[in-house]
Amino acid sequence: QGRGLARTGTQRPTRMTAPMLVLSLHACATAPPLLTRRHPGGVLEVRLNRPSKLNALSSEMVDGLREAVVAAREEGASGLLLTASGERAFCAGGDIRQVAAMPPQQRRDFLRREYSLMIELFALRDSMPVVALADGLIFGAGAGLFMAAETRIASAPSSLAMPECALGIVPDVGATDYLRSCVEGGIGQWASLTGGRFSSDAMAAGGLCTHVCGADETERQPGQRSLPSTSDAAEAVQATYSSLVDCSSAAELRDTIDSCGAAATAPMAAATRAAAGGYEAAAASLVFARETLDSASALQRLPARLCDAAEAAEAKGDLGLASWARDTRAALSRASPAALLVALECLQLPLPEEPLARRAAALGAELAANQALGCRDEFAEGVACAVGERKGQPPRWEHASVMEAEGDPAVQRLIDAVRRAPPLDLELESADERRSAAGRSLEC
């Protein structure tokens, strides 16, 4: 019989403190960025271990994670569990400082390996339970890791966002699939283009997470279930972790997950309302609906529509909606016009129905987009204004507007490449082949 995912004890536990084994690739004198442990019952745990960097994914972490996926498959693990050190972030994205410092070809290689990790994790779900336990920020590449898992557990304080357009690239690592397949009503396009943040309530309501760990009974969305909670969020995370790693087989791990029940998906209006800060659901759905926001001219008109929405809401005394519309307009103004245009194209592409093929097609289009955008000067500009020497300053983008970007032949060639991009290949290498490939990538 399965055990509940949030067993609690009388003594306050430290968070995920079991001894970990280090992947041989990362053996070094300092704290390794990636830790792995095979628990007695067969669950293979892989922990992101850069808490001071918000567990940002570096090149060597990507290679280590791919090696862990191979190990789980070849060694017959009963399940794969993704966790992270620290309380601030599961993973705040890729290490954009490291990527921006790479030569262009090395950047392109990094993106291919990172995206390959995402499809390999997604495919592993057919062989064993793949579980992600997140506490804190789930941004960018971290959201890709989280969404590649079949069971996605978020602590109540967690939040998910894809802020790539403000860096001069498009939402990636599968976002143009899962922000459409999980979240409807225009809210996926809102999140993709503005970097809008989903709370754990909104994640559960829209299907971005399957469980909420430590949710307050009084703060849940109608119809939403969560894991049993304690009075302390850290205790709830630790209790959930202990229940997962104590499982002795894949069947018991599945039973443990099933025994608590999934977070019920609320009506999409509730997900939209939660994602938009509790304001009028129709606003984001209407303004960002795929049927109306489907071209460069519609994207160009979007700031004016948001300004009109803010004024109309103020006239009705709805200050919350007015504030949301203005904040959304400000977020759009910080994004690269070229990135917005290419992101909209990625979001409008038809995708297959079968889940693995769908994710592979999205990743293929995202790879074509970001291998080009990530090697433009705009990416360096976005990184400098996000985390670099000009942090907090508005980026100086190449194009003054979306329409100017649409008229750029280089942007049009990129859009054509995105439309023709093949699905990302699933390359199931052996452990020896993967270690050899990882060694070559580190020598680039």
Short mmCIF file of C-alpha atoms in Angstrom, two decimals:
data_model
loop_
_atom_site.label_atom_id
_atom_site.label_comp_id
_atom_site.label_asym_id
_atom_site.label_seq_id
_atom_site.Cartn_x
_atom_site.Cartn_y
_atom_site.Cartn_z
CA GLN A 1 0.00 0.00 0.00
CA GLY A 2 1.34 3.46 -0.95
CA ARG A 3 2.45 5.91 1.67
CA GLY A 4 1.35 9.54 1.81
CA LEU A 5 3.86 11.94 0.32
CA ALA A 6 3.96 14.26 3.29
CA ARG A 7 4.60 12.22 6.39
CA THR A 8 5.69 14.37 9.29
CA GLY A 9 7.67 13.54 12.40
CA THR A 10 7.98 15.09 15.80
CA GLN A 11 11.52 16.31 15.25
CA ARG A 12 12.17 19.10 12.75
CA PRO A 13 14.28 17.58 9.95
CA THR A 14 17.03 19.29 8.06
CA ARG A 15 16.18 19.61 4.40
CA MET A 16 17.38 16.84 2.09
CA THR A 17 20.57 16.18 3.98
CA ALA A 18 21.22 12.52 3.13
CA PRO A 19 24.83 11.85 2.05
CA MET A 20 25.27 12.13 -1.68
CA LEU A 21 27.67 10.52 -4.11
CA VAL A 22 29.37 12.73 -6.68
CA LEU A 23 29.21 11.91 -10.38
CA SER A 24 32.74 11.05 -11.48
CA LEU A 25 32.62 13.78 -14.13
CA HIS A 26 32.41 16.42 -11.42
CA ALA A 27 34.88 15.16 -8.83
CA CYS A 28 36.76 18.22 -7.63
CA ALA A 29 38.09 19.90 -4.49
CA THR A 30 35.25 22.42 -4.25
CA ALA A 31 31.55 21.66 -3.79
CA PRO A 32 30.41 19.88 -6.97
CA PRO A 33 27.53 21.51 -8.86
CA LEU A 34 25.68 18.22 -9.28
CA LEU A 35 25.20 15.41 -6.78
CA THR A 36 23.73 11.97 -7.30
CA ARG A 37 22.78 9.15 -4.98
CA ARG A 38 21.28 5.72 -5.51
CA HIS A 39 18.97 5.22 -2.53
CA PRO A 40 18.62 1.72 -1.02
CA GLY A 41 15.24 1.16 -2.67
CA GLY A 42 16.62 1.99 -6.10
CA VAL A 43 15.51 5.61 -6.53
CA LEU A 44 18.27 7.58 -8.27
CA GLU A 45 18.36 11.12 -6.90
CA VAL A 46 20.07 13.91 -8.80
CA ARG A 47 20.46 17.17 -6.93
CA LEU A 48 21.36 20.54 -8.41
CA ASN A 49 23.98 21.94 -6.04
CA ARG A 50 24.76 25.57 -6.82
CA PRO A 51 22.56 27.33 -4.26
CA SER A 52 24.68 30.50 -4.29
CA LYS A 53 23.95 30.75 -8.05
CA LEU A 54 20.29 29.80 -7.62
CA ASN A 55 21.24 26.39 -9.07
CA ALA A 56 21.73 27.89 -12.53
CA LEU A 57 22.54 25.15 -15.06
CA SER A 58 26.15 25.23 -16.22
CA SER A 59 27.58 23.31 -19.15
CA GLU A 60 29.03 20.61 -16.90
CA MET A 61 25.73 20.23 -15.06
CA VAL A 62 23.92 19.62 -18.34
CA ASP A 63 26.43 16.90 -19.23
CA GLY A 64 26.18 15.39 -15.74
CA LEU A 65 22.39 15.31 -15.89
CA ARG A 66 22.48 13.59 -19.27
CA GLU A 67 24.90 11.04 -17.83
CA ALA A 68 22.51 10.48 -14.90
CA VAL A 69 19.60 9.84 -17.28
CA VAL A 70 21.67 7.17 -19.04
CA ALA A 71 22.65 5.64 -15.69
CA ALA A 72 19.03 5.49 -14.55
CA ARG A 73 18.00 3.75 -17.75
CA GLU A 74 20.90 1.30 -17.99
CA GLU A 75 21.14 0.42 -14.30
CA GLY A 76 17.44 -0.22 -13.82
CA ALA A 77 16.69 2.50 -11.28
CA SER A 78 13.22 2.32 -9.75
CA GLY A 79 12.77 6.02 -10.47
CA LEU A 80 14.59 9.30 -11.07
CA LEU A 81 14.17 12.14 -8.55
CA LEU A 82 15.31 15.69 -9.37
CA THR A 83 15.95 17.90 -6.33
CA ALA A 84 17.99 21.02 -5.54
CA SER A 85 20.02 22.46 -2.70
CA GLY A 86 18.98 25.64 -0.93
CA GLU A 87 15.63 27.24 -0.23
CA ARG A 88 15.58 30.04 -2.80
CA ALA A 89 15.49 28.16 -6.08
CA PHE A 90 15.00 24.78 -7.67
CA CYS A 91 16.77 26.25 -10.69
CA ALA A 92 16.66 29.87 -11.87
CA GLY A 93 17.60 28.97 -15.45
CA GLY A 94 20.72 28.40 -17.46
CA ASP A 95 23.98 30.01 -16.41
CA ILE A 96 23.59 32.92 -18.84
CA ARG A 97 26.86 34.53 -17.77
CA GLN A 98 28.71 31.37 -18.75
CA VAL A 99 26.79 31.01 -22.00
CA ALA A 100 27.32 34.66 -22.99
CA ALA A 101 31.07 34.22 -22.51
CA MET A 102 31.22 31.23 -24.89
CA PRO A 103 32.28 31.55 -28.55
CA PRO A 104 29.25 31.29 -30.88
CA GLN A 105 29.80 27.66 -31.90
CA GLN A 106 30.18 26.60 -28.28
CA ARG A 107 26.93 28.41 -27.43
CA ARG A 108 25.13 26.50 -30.18
CA ASP A 109 26.61 23.24 -28.93
CA PHE A 110 25.55 24.01 -25.35
CA LEU A 111 21.96 24.68 -26.45
CA ARG A 112 21.80 21.42 -28.39
CA ARG A 113 23.06 19.45 -25.38
CA GLU A 114 20.70 21.28 -23.02
CA TYR A 115 17.68 20.65 -25.24
CA SER A 116 18.74 17.03 -25.75
CA LEU A 117 18.71 16.63 -21.97
CA MET A 118 15.10 17.81 -21.90
CA ILE A 119 13.86 15.33 -24.50
CA GLU A 120 15.86 12.49 -22.90
CA LEU A 121 14.28 13.23 -19.51
CA PHE A 122 10.84 13.41 -21.10
CA ALA A 123 11.37 10.05 -22.85
CA LEU A 124 12.60 8.41 -19.63
CA ARG A 125 9.06 8.71 -18.27
CA ASP A 126 8.13 5.70 -20.40
CA SER A 127 10.64 3.55 -18.47
CA MET A 128 10.23 4.67 -14.85
CA PRO A 129 8.67 7.34 -12.65
CA VAL A 130 10.45 10.68 -13.16
CA VAL A 131 9.76 13.09 -10.30
CA ALA A 132 10.83 16.71 -9.77
CA LEU A 133 10.59 18.21 -6.27
CA ALA A 134 10.93 21.99 -6.48
CA ASP A 135 11.17 24.55 -3.71
CA GLY A 136 11.56 28.16 -4.82
CA LEU A 137 12.17 29.67 -8.25
CA ILE A 138 11.51 27.46 -11.29
CA PHE A 139 12.69 29.69 -14.12
CA GLY A 140 13.96 29.18 -17.66
CA ALA A 141 15.96 25.97 -18.00
CA GLY A 142 14.80 25.03 -14.49
CA ALA A 143 11.23 25.08 -15.75
CA GLY A 144 12.32 22.84 -18.62
CA LEU A 145 13.76 20.29 -16.18
CA PHE A 146 10.68 20.50 -13.99
CA MET A 147 8.25 20.13 -16.89
CA ALA A 148 10.17 17.16 -18.33
CA ALA A 149 9.19 15.16 -15.23
CA GLU A 150 5.88 13.32 -15.17
CA THR A 151 5.30 14.01 -11.46
CA ARG A 152 5.98 17.69 -10.71
CA ILE A 153 5.81 18.65 -7.03
CA ALA A 154 6.12 22.32 -6.11
CA SER A 155 6.30 23.76 -2.62
CA ALA A 156 3.68 26.37 -1.81
CA PRO A 157 6.16 29.30 -2.09
CA SER A 158 7.42 28.16 -5.51
CA SER A 159 6.85 30.06 -8.74
CA LEU A 160 7.50 29.35 -12.42
CA ALA A 161 8.42 31.81 -15.20
CA MET A 162 10.04 31.98 -18.63
CA PRO A 163 11.70 35.43 -18.89
CA GLU A 164 13.73 34.74 -22.05
CA CYS A 165 12.31 37.51 -24.29
CA ALA A 166 13.89 40.07 -21.94
CA LEU A 167 17.25 38.41 -22.72
CA GLY A 168 16.80 38.62 -26.49
CA ILE A 169 15.94 34.93 -26.99
CA VAL A 170 12.69 32.92 -27.03
CA PRO A 171 11.14 30.79 -24.26
CA ASP A 172 12.71 27.40 -24.71
CA VAL A 173 13.48 23.94 -23.23
CA GLY A 174 9.99 22.88 -24.29
CA ALA A 175 8.07 25.96 -23.11
CA THR A 176 6.36 26.53 -26.46
CA ASP A 177 4.80 23.09 -25.94
CA TYR A 178 3.90 23.01 -22.25
CA LEU A 179 2.73 26.62 -22.05
CA ARG A 180 0.22 25.66 -24.73
CA SER A 181 -0.66 22.07 -23.78
CA CYS A 182 -1.00 22.74 -20.04
CA VAL A 183 -2.29 26.31 -20.05
CA GLU A 184 -5.04 27.57 -22.33
CA GLY A 185 -7.04 30.72 -22.78
CA GLY A 186 -4.18 32.99 -23.89
CA ILE A 187 -2.37 32.71 -20.58
CA GLY A 188 0.43 30.65 -22.15
CA GLN A 189 1.17 33.43 -24.63
CA TRP A 190 1.00 35.97 -21.79
CA ALA A 191 3.62 34.03 -19.83
CA SER A 192 5.83 33.41 -22.87
CA LEU A 193 5.95 36.98 -24.13
CA THR A 194 6.04 38.87 -20.83
CA GLY A 195 7.88 36.47 -18.52
CA GLY A 196 4.81 36.49 -16.28
CA ARG A 197 5.16 34.43 -13.14
CA PHE A 198 2.90 31.54 -12.07
CA SER A 199 2.39 31.03 -8.35
CA SER A 200 2.11 27.44 -7.10
CA ASP A 201 -1.69 27.87 -7.03
CA ALA A 202 -1.68 28.94 -10.68
CA MET A 203 0.70 26.13 -11.56
CA ALA A 204 -1.65 23.58 -10.01
CA ALA A 205 -4.77 25.09 -11.53
CA GLY A 206 -3.26 25.10 -15.00
CA GLY A 207 -1.57 21.70 -14.80
CA LEU A 208 2.02 22.96 -14.69
CA CYS A 209 2.55 21.05 -11.46
CA THR A 210 0.86 17.83 -10.43
CA HIS A 211 1.10 18.40 -6.65
CA VAL A 212 1.53 21.30 -4.25
CA CYS A 213 3.59 20.54 -1.15
CA GLY A 214 2.70 22.37 2.06
CA ALA A 215 -0.17 24.44 0.67
CA ASP A 216 -2.27 26.33 3.16
CA GLU A 217 -5.82 24.96 3.17
CA THR A 218 -7.21 28.51 3.18
CA GLU A 219 -5.23 29.59 0.09
CA ARG A 220 -6.01 26.81 -2.38
CA GLN A 221 -7.91 27.36 -5.59
CA PRO A 222 -11.44 25.83 -5.61
CA GLY A 223 -11.18 22.11 -6.27
CA GLN A 224 -7.40 22.01 -5.86
CA ARG A 225 -5.87 19.27 -3.72
CA SER A 226 -2.38 19.28 -2.31
CA LEU A 227 -0.08 17.11 -0.30
CA PRO A 228 -0.77 17.12 3.43
CA SER A 229 0.99 20.13 4.94
CA THR A 230 2.70 21.02 8.19
CA SER A 231 2.92 24.44 9.77
CA ASP A 232 6.38 24.85 8.23
CA ALA A 233 7.00 24.75 4.47
CA ALA A 234 10.52 23.34 4.88
CA GLU A 235 9.19 20.46 6.97
CA ALA A 236 6.59 19.69 4.31
CA VAL A 237 9.28 19.57 1.61
CA GLN A 238 11.48 17.31 3.73
CA ALA A 239 8.61 14.98 4.58
CA THR A 240 7.71 14.71 0.89
CA TYR A 241 11.34 14.02 0.02
CA SER A 242 11.62 11.28 2.66
CA SER A 243 8.50 9.52 1.41
CA LEU A 244 9.84 9.46 -2.14
CA VAL A 245 13.37 8.22 -1.46
CA ASP A 246 12.17 5.55 0.98
CA CYS A 247 10.36 3.68 -1.82
CA SER A 248 11.80 0.27 -2.65
CA SER A 249 10.47 -0.20 -6.19
CA ALA A 250 8.98 1.65 -9.14
CA ALA A 251 5.55 0.28 -8.21
CA GLU A 252 5.84 1.56 -4.65
CA LEU A 253 7.00 4.96 -5.90
CA ARG A 254 3.98 5.16 -8.19
CA ASP A 255 1.69 4.06 -5.34
CA THR A 256 3.19 6.69 -3.07
CA ILE A 257 2.54 9.36 -5.67
CA ASP A 258 -0.96 8.07 -6.44
CA SER A 259 -1.94 7.78 -2.79
CA CYS A 260 -2.02 11.53 -2.27
CA GLY A 261 -3.98 12.30 -5.43
CA ALA A 262 -3.05 14.90 -7.99
CA ALA A 263 -3.67 18.60 -7.67
CA ALA A 264 -7.03 18.90 -9.36
CA THR A 265 -6.99 21.11 -12.43
CA ALA A 266 -9.42 23.94 -11.79
CA PRO A 267 -11.40 25.59 -14.61
CA MET A 268 -9.01 27.57 -16.81
CA ALA A 269 -10.63 30.80 -15.67
CA ALA A 270 -9.29 30.06 -12.20
CA ALA A 271 -5.80 29.38 -13.57
CA THR A 272 -5.86 32.61 -15.53
CA ARG A 273 -7.14 34.55 -12.56
CA ALA A 274 -4.42 33.12 -10.31
CA ALA A 275 -1.68 33.75 -12.87
CA ALA A 276 -2.84 37.32 -13.38
CA GLY A 277 -2.58 38.07 -9.67
CA GLY A 278 -6.23 37.37 -8.86
CA TYR A 279 -7.64 39.89 -11.33
CA GLU A 280 -10.27 39.55 -14.05
CA ALA A 281 -9.71 36.23 -15.87
CA ALA A 282 -11.04 37.47 -19.18
CA ALA A 283 -8.37 40.16 -19.52
CA ALA A 284 -5.34 37.94 -20.13
CA SER A 285 -7.39 35.38 -22.05
CA LEU A 286 -8.83 37.98 -24.40
CA VAL A 287 -5.78 40.19 -24.90
CA PHE A 288 -3.33 37.29 -25.41
CA ALA A 289 -5.64 34.79 -27.15
CA ARG A 290 -3.94 32.89 -29.98
CA GLU A 291 -6.85 33.68 -32.29
CA THR A 292 -6.29 37.45 -32.01
CA LEU A 293 -2.59 37.71 -31.14
CA ASP A 294 -1.35 35.92 -34.26
CA SER A 295 0.73 38.39 -36.29
CA ALA A 296 3.36 41.12 -36.04
CA SER A 297 0.71 43.81 -36.44
CA ALA A 298 -1.37 42.32 -33.60
CA LEU A 299 1.76 42.16 -31.45
CA GLN A 300 2.56 45.78 -32.32
CA ARG A 301 -0.93 46.84 -31.17
CA LEU A 302 -0.71 44.93 -27.90
CA PRO A 303 0.78 47.74 -25.75
CA ALA A 304 -1.99 50.10 -26.85
CA ARG A 305 -4.63 47.48 -26.06
CA LEU A 306 -3.15 47.03 -22.59
CA CYS A 307 -3.14 50.82 -22.07
CA ASP A 308 -6.82 50.96 -23.09
CA ALA A 309 -7.57 48.05 -20.73
CA ALA A 310 -5.86 49.87 -17.86
CA GLU A 311 -7.83 53.05 -18.45
CA ALA A 312 -11.13 51.18 -18.76
CA ALA A 313 -10.42 49.26 -15.54
CA GLU A 314 -9.56 52.45 -13.68
CA ALA A 315 -12.79 54.05 -14.86
CA LYS A 316 -14.68 51.09 -13.36
CA GLY A 317 -12.70 51.28 -10.13
CA ASP A 318 -10.90 47.99 -10.76
CA LEU A 319 -7.46 49.14 -9.67
CA GLY A 320 -6.09 45.60 -9.51
CA LEU A 321 -6.79 44.94 -13.19
CA ALA A 322 -5.47 48.38 -14.11
CA SER A 323 -2.22 47.66 -12.30
CA TRP A 324 -1.90 44.24 -13.97
CA ALA A 325 -2.39 45.76 -17.44
CA ARG A 326 0.24 48.43 -16.81
CA ASP A 327 2.72 45.92 -15.38
CA THR A 328 2.17 43.66 -18.39
CA ARG A 329 2.73 46.57 -20.78
CA ALA A 330 5.96 47.44 -18.95
CA ALA A 331 7.15 43.82 -19.20
CA LEU A 332 6.55 43.85 -22.96
CA SER A 333 8.52 47.08 -23.30
CA ARG A 334 11.58 45.40 -21.75
CA ALA A 335 11.55 42.53 -24.26
CA SER A 336 13.46 42.37 -27.54
CA PRO A 337 11.11 43.10 -30.47
CA ALA A 338 12.87 40.46 -32.57
CA ALA A 339 12.61 37.88 -29.77
CA LEU A 340 8.91 38.68 -29.30
CA LEU A 341 8.26 38.18 -33.01
CA VAL A 342 10.14 34.86 -33.18
CA ALA A 343 8.57 33.65 -29.92
CA LEU A 344 5.10 34.36 -31.31
CA GLU A 345 5.99 32.32 -34.39
CA CYS A 346 7.11 29.39 -32.21
CA LEU A 347 3.87 29.59 -30.24
CA GLN A 348 1.77 29.54 -33.42
CA LEU A 349 3.47 26.53 -35.03
CA PRO A 350 1.27 23.42 -35.29
CA LEU A 351 2.50 20.58 -33.08
CA PRO A 352 1.77 16.81 -33.21
CA GLU A 353 -0.71 15.30 -30.77
CA GLU A 354 1.54 12.53 -29.40
CA PRO A 355 3.31 13.96 -26.31
CA LEU A 356 6.91 12.94 -27.09
CA ALA A 357 6.63 13.98 -30.73
CA ARG A 358 5.02 17.24 -29.62
CA ARG A 359 7.82 18.07 -27.21
CA ALA A 360 10.47 17.12 -29.80
CA ALA A 361 8.87 19.38 -32.41
CA ALA A 362 8.74 22.33 -29.99
CA LEU A 363 12.35 21.78 -28.94
CA GLY A 364 13.46 21.61 -32.57
CA ALA A 365 11.86 24.98 -33.38
CA GLU A 366 13.23 26.54 -30.17
CA LEU A 367 16.71 25.24 -30.99
CA ALA A 368 16.62 26.81 -34.46
CA ALA A 369 15.47 30.09 -32.93
CA ASN A 370 17.91 30.33 -30.06
CA GLN A 371 20.98 29.00 -31.83
CA ALA A 372 20.55 32.10 -34.01
CA LEU A 373 19.25 34.63 -31.46
CA GLY A 374 21.73 33.48 -28.82
CA CYS A 375 24.63 34.37 -31.10
CA ARG A 376 23.41 37.89 -31.86
CA ASP A 377 24.65 40.97 -30.01
CA GLU A 378 21.19 41.33 -28.48
CA PHE A 379 21.73 38.31 -26.24
CA ALA A 380 24.88 39.85 -24.78
CA GLU A 381 22.92 43.07 -24.27
CA GLY A 382 20.09 41.26 -22.50
CA VAL A 383 22.48 39.37 -20.22
CA ALA A 384 24.40 42.58 -19.36
CA CYS A 385 21.16 44.30 -18.31
CA ALA A 386 19.85 41.26 -16.43
CA VAL A 387 22.88 40.10 -14.45
CA GLY A 388 25.91 41.94 -15.82
CA GLU A 389 27.57 45.32 -15.66
CA ARG A 390 24.39 47.20 -16.64
CA LYS A 391 22.05 45.27 -14.35
CA GLY A 392 18.69 47.02 -13.97
CA GLN A 393 19.12 49.28 -16.99
CA PRO A 394 16.81 49.02 -20.02
CA PRO A 395 18.40 47.05 -22.87
CA ARG A 396 19.25 48.83 -26.12
CA TRP A 397 17.67 46.50 -28.66
CA GLU A 398 18.54 46.49 -32.34
CA HIS A 399 14.96 47.23 -33.42
CA ALA A 400 12.75 49.99 -32.03
CA SER A 401 9.50 48.07 -32.64
CA VAL A 402 8.07 44.73 -33.64
CA MET A 403 7.21 46.08 -37.09
CA GLU A 404 10.81 47.20 -37.59
CA ALA A 405 11.98 43.73 -36.61
CA GLU A 406 9.52 42.17 -39.05
CA GLY A 407 11.04 44.27 -41.85
CA ASP A 408 14.56 42.99 -41.13
CA PRO A 409 15.55 40.34 -43.71
CA ALA A 410 17.72 38.57 -41.11
CA VAL A 411 14.72 38.18 -38.78
CA GLN A 412 12.59 36.90 -41.65
CA ARG A 413 15.25 34.32 -42.53
CA LEU A 414 15.24 33.20 -38.90
CA ILE A 415 11.44 32.86 -38.89
CA ASP A 416 11.65 30.78 -42.07
CA ALA A 417 14.27 28.56 -40.39
CA VAL A 418 12.00 28.09 -37.37
CA ARG A 419 9.12 27.04 -39.63
CA ARG A 420 11.33 24.46 -41.36
CA ALA A 421 13.07 23.19 -38.22
CA PRO A 422 12.98 19.40 -37.80
CA PRO A 423 12.00 17.83 -34.46
CA LEU A 424 14.85 17.37 -32.02
CA ASP A 425 16.31 13.87 -32.35
CA LEU A 426 16.23 11.54 -29.37
CA GLU A 427 19.72 10.05 -29.20
CA LEU A 428 19.89 7.27 -26.63
CA GLU A 429 23.60 6.78 -26.10
CA SER A 430 25.28 4.33 -23.76
CA ALA A 431 26.95 5.52 -20.58
CA ASP A 432 30.44 5.21 -22.14
CA GLU A 433 29.37 7.14 -25.24
CA ARG A 434 27.80 9.86 -23.10
CA ARG A 435 30.91 10.26 -20.94
CA SER A 436 33.06 10.51 -24.07
CA ALA A 437 30.76 13.13 -25.59
CA ALA A 438 30.75 15.10 -22.32
CA GLY A 439 34.54 15.11 -22.29
CA ARG A 440 34.67 16.43 -25.86
CA SER A 441 32.17 19.21 -25.06
CA LEU A 442 34.23 20.38 -22.09
CA GLU A 443 37.27 20.64 -24.37
CA CYS A 444 35.52 22.98 -26.82
#
